[in-house]
CSV table of C-alpha atoms in Angstrom, one decimal:
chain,number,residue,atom,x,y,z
Y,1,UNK,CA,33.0,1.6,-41.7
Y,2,UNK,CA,31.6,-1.5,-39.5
Y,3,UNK,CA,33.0,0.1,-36.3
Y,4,UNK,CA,30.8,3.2,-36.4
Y,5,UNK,CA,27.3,1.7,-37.4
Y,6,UNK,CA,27.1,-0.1,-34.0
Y,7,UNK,CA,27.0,2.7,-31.6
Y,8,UNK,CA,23.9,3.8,-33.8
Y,9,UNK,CA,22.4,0.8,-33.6
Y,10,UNK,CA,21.7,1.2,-29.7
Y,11,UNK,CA,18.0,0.7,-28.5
Y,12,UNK,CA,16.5,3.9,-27.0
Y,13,UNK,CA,15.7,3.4,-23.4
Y,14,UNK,CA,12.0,3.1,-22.9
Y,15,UNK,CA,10.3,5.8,-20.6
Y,16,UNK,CA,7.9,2.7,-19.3
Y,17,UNK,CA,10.1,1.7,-16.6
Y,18,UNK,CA,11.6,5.0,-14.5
Y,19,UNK,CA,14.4,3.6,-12.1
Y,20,UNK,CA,14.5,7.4,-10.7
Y,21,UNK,CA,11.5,7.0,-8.5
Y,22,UNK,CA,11.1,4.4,-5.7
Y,23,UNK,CA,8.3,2.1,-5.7
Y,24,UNK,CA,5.5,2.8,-3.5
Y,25,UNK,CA,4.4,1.1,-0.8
Y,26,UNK,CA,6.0,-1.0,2.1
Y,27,UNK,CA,9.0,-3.5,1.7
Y,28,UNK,CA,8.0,-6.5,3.8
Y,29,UNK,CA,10.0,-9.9,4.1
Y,30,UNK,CA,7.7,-12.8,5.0
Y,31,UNK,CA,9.1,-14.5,8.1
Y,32,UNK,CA,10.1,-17.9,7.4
Y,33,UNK,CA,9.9,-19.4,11.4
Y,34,UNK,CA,6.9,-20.5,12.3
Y,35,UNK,CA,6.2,-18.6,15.6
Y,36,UNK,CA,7.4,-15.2,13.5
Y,37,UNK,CA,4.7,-16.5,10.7
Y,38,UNK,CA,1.9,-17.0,13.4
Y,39,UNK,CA,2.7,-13.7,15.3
Y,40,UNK,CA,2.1,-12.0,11.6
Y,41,UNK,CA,-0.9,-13.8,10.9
Y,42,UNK,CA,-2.3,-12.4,14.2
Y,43,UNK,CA,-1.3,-9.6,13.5
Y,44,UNK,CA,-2.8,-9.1,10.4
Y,45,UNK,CA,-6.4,-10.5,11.1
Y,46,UNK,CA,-6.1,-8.3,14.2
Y,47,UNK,CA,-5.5,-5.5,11.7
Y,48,UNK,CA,-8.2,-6.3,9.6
Y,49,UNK,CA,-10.8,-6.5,12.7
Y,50,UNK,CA,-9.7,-3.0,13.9
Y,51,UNK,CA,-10.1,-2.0,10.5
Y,52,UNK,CA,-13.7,-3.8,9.8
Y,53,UNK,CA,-14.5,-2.2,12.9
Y,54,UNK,CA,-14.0,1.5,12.3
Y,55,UNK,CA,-15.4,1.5,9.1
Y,56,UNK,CA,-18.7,-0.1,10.8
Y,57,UNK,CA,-18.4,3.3,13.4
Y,58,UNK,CA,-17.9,5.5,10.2
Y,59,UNK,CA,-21.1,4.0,8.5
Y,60,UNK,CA,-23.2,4.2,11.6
Y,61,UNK,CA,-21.9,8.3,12.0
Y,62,UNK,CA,-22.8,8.4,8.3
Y,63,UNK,CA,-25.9,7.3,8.4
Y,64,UNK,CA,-27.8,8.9,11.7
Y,65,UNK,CA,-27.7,12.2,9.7
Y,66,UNK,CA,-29.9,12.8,6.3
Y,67,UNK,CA,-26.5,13.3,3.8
Y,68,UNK,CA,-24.9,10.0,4.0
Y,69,UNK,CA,-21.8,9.3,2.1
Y,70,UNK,CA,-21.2,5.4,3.1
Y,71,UNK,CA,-23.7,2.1,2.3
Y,72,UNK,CA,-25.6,1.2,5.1
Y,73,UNK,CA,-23.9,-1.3,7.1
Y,74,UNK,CA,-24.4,-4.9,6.6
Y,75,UNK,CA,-24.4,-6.7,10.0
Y,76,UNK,CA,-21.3,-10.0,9.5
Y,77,UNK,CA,-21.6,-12.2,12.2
């Protein structure tokens, strides 16, 4: 009766770890040239001042009014 005791003996799959859904987020490959690498890392620190800068706008909107939702802005320069 050895034959039918291993099909029992099989580990549940764990519910941790769904392969059903896709991960979120993007799927980026880092460049490996170097003028690719330098065009992203312009890229990315032009991102960041477009970014820095429309949260500044936001937080100056914010806080002409009396309700304000954002910290007051810290002046970086």
């Amino acid at each position: 009766m050895a034959q039918g005791s291993s099909k029992l003996a099989s580990k549940p799959q764990s519910s941790r770890h769904s392969k059903n859904t896709p991960k979120k987020g993007k799927r980026v490959i880092p460049p490996k040239k170097q003028p690719a690498i330098q065009h992203a890392k312009l890229k990315k620190s032009l991102s960041a001042k477009i970014n820095n800068s429309i949260e500044q706008q936001m937080v100056a909107a914010a806080s002409s009014g009396k309700l304000t939702i954002m910290k007051p802005s810290s002046t970086k320069s």
